[in-house]
Every structure is written in C-alpha cells, then in structure tokens.
Coordinates of C-alpha atoms in Angstrom, one line a residue:
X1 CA 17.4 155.1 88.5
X2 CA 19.6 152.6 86.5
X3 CA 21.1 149.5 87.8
X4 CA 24.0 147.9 86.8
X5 CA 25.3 144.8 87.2
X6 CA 29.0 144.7 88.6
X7 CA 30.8 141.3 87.8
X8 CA 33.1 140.0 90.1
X9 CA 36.9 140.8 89.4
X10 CA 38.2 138.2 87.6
X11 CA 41.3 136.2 87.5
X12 CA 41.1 134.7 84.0
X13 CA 43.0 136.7 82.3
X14 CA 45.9 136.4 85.1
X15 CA 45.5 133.1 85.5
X16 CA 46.2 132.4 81.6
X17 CA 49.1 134.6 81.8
X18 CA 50.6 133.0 84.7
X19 CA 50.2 129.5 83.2
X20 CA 51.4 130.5 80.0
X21 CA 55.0 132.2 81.5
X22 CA 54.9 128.9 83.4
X23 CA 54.8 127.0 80.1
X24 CA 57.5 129.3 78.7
X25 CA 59.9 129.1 81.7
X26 CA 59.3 125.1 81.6
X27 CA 60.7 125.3 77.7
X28 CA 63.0 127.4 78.1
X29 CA 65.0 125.2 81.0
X30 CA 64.1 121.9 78.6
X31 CA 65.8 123.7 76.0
X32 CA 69.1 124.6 78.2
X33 CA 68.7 121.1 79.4
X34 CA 69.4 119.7 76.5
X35 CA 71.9 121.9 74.7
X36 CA 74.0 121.3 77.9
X37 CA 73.9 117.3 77.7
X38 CA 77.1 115.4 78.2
X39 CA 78.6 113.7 75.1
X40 CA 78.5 109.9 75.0
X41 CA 81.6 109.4 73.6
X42 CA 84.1 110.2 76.7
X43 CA 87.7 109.1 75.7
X44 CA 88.8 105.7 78.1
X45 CA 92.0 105.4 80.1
X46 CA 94.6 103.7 78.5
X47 CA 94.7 99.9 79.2
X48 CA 97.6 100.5 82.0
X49 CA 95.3 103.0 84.1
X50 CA 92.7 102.1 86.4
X51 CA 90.1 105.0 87.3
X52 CA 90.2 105.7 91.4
X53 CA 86.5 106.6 91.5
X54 CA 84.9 103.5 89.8
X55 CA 87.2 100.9 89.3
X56 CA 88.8 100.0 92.9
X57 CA 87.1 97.6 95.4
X58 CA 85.9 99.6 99.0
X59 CA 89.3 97.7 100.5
X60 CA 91.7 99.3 97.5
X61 CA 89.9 102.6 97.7
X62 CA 90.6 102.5 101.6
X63 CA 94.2 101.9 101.0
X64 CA 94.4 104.3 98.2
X65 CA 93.2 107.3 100.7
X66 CA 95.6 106.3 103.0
X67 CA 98.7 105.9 100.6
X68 CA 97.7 109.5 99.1
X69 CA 98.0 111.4 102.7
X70 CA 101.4 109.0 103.2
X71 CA 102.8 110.5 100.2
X72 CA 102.7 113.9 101.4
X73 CA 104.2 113.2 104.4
X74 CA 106.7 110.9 103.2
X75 CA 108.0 113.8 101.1
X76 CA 108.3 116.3 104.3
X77 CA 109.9 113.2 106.4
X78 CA 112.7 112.7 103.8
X79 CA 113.0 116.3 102.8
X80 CA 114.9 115.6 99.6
X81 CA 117.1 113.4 101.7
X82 CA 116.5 109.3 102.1
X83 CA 113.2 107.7 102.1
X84 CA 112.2 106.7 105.3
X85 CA 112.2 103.5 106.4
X86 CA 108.7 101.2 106.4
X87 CA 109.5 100.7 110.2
X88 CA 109.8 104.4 110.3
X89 CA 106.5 105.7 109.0
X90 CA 104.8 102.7 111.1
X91 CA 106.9 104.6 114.4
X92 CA 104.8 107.6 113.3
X93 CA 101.5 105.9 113.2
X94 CA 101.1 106.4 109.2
X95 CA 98.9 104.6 108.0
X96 CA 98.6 102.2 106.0
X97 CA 102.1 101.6 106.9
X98 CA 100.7 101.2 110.7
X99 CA 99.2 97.9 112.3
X100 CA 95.3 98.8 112.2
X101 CA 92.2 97.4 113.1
X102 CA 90.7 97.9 109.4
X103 CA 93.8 96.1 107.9
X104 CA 91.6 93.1 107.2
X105 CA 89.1 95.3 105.5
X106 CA 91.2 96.3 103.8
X107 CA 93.3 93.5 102.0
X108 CA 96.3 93.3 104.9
X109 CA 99.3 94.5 102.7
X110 CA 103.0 94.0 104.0
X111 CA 104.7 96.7 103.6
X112 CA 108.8 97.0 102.3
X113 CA 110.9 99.5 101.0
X114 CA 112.7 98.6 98.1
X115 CA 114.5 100.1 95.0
X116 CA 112.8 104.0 95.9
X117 CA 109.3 102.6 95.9
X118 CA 107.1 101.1 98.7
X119 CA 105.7 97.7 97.8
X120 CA 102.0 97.3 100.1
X121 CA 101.8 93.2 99.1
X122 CA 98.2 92.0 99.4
X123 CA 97.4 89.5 102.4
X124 CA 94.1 88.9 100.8
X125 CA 94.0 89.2 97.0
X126 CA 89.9 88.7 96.8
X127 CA 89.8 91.9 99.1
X128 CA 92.4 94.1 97.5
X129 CA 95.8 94.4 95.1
X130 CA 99.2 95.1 96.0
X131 CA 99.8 98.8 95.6
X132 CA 103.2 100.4 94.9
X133 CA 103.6 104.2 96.0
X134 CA 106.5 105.6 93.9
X135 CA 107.4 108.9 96.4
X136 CA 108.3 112.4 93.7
X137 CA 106.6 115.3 92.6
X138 CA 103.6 114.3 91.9
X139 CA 104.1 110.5 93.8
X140 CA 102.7 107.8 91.7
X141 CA 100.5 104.8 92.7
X142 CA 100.3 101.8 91.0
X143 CA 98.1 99.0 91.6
X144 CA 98.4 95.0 91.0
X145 CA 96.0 92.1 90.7
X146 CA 97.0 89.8 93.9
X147 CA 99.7 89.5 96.0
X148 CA 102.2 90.6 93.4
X149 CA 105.9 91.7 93.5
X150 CA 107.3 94.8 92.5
X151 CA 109.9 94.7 89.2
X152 CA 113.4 95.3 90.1
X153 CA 113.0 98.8 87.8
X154 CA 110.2 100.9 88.8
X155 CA 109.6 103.0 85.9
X156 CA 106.1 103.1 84.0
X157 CA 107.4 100.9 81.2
X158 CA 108.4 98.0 83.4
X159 CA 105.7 97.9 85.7
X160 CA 103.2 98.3 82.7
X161 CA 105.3 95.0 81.4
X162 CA 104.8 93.1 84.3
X163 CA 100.8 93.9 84.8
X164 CA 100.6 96.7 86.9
X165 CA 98.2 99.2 86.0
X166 CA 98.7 103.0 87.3
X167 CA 95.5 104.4 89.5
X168 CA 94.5 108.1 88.3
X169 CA 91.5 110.5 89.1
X170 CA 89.4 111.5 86.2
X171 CA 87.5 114.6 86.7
X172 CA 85.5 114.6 83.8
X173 CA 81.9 113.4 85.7
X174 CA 80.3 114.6 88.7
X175 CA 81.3 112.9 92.4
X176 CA 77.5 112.8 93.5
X177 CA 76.4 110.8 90.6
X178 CA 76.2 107.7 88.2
X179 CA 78.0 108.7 85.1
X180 CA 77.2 105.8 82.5
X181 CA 80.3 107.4 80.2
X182 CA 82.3 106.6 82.9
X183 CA 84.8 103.2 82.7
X184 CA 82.6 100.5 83.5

C-alpha cells in the first residue's frame, strides 16, 4: 500500500493571474487617460464677449435664463410683424419683463423698448448689469456694467464702442465640472 500525499488545490497561480490582468487593465485605462487629456491652451473670447457659464453673477445668470425663453416667445408674439410692447410681454406674465418676487435677486431691471431692442436697466448695479435682448434669428444678448443706457444704433460695433460686451455659450468644457482652461 502506498500513500500519497494530496495538496490542497491551490489558488496561486490564479491569484497571480488575476492581479496581474488587474495591473494590465489599470495601465491600460492610465494610458487612454492620458492620451485623451484636454489641451491647456483653449483659445479666449474676444474682449467684447462675456462667457454665460462662468462669467455672470447668480442675479445676471437669473436674468439671462429668463431673457433666452422671452426671445422665443417674443419672436412667435410678433410673428415677423412689430415687436411687442414691454407693457405687452408683462400682460402675458413674461418674465423678466413681469413684476416678480425674485426681481431684487436679481438686479431689478426696468424694462423699455426702444430702437428694435429691449433695454433691461439695472436697479442694483452690485447685483447685476443692464442687459439688452436684440429680438432676430438667432436674438442677441448683450450685457453692461451698471445701470447703463443703450446706444441710439444697436449694432455690434456700437455697443462694443460704448462698453457693452455680448454674452455667448461656449461648449468646449463639461457643465458638471471645474474647467481651469475655462475664462477666469
């Protein structure tokens, strides 16, 4: 009769393959990782932009939302026709155009119609601009330090002239997360 000794099964060998895919997979995603990284040098906005993301307080941001969803229906309420009225568009309970309780938050702009472009002029400069919402296809929104007035001429070169700085999305960075190429 012969005995032999039976060893336990063991893992060893699995457990070094195991660790060593880990190790592989790990690499692997380090090296996609960085292959993928963002480049540092992101072109700025010209001088006469102003990101809508980064650069506007909570109060012109608030505004800004409003004046966007106002442009679309400003455009169905004229219908190629006349731009409504500011006592119009209040009528209809569009904001910002309409008395609400967050107007303080929010920099309490007076509203007027003027030249084919409504002028929001800040109440409270510290909290927000003045905003200008040019009604087309695609509107444009213009923002201005303080309680400012809107140029007799509304086109780009003349509000660029008297200090008014155009506010644009950029797309070029996530939502969710700090970009530090972003405009600071």
């Amino acid at each position: 009769m012969t005995t032999r000794v039976v060893r336990p099964a063991s893992a060893r060998r699995e457990s070094l393959l195991v660790g060593a895919l880990c190790l592989a997979v790990l690499a692997a995603s380090a090296a996609v990782i960085g292959l993928h990284r963002r480049a540092d040098d992101v072109p700025g906005l010209p001088a006469w932009q102003i990101d809508a993301r980064s650069d506007l307080t909570p109060g012109e941001q608030g505004v800004l939302a409003d004046l966007t969803i106002a442009a679309g229906e400003i455009a169905w309420l004229s219908d190629g026709g006349a731009l409504p009225d500011v006592a119009d568009l209040a009528a209809e309970g569009l904001p910002p155009f309409a008395p609400q309780a967050s107007d303080g938050l929010r920099g309490g702009h007076l509203w007027s119609l003027s030249g084919g472009a409504y002028l929001g002029r800040s109440g409270d400069p510290r909290v927000a601009g003045s905003f200008l919402l040019i009604p087309g296809d695609p509107p444009a929104i213009w923002l201005a330090p303080g309680a400012a007035d809107a140029p007799a001429d509304p086109s780009p070169d003349a509000l660029r002239g008297a200090g008014w700085r155009q506010v644009v999305s950029r797309y070029e960075a996530s939502v969710t997360r700090h970009d530090p190429g972003a405009a600071e």
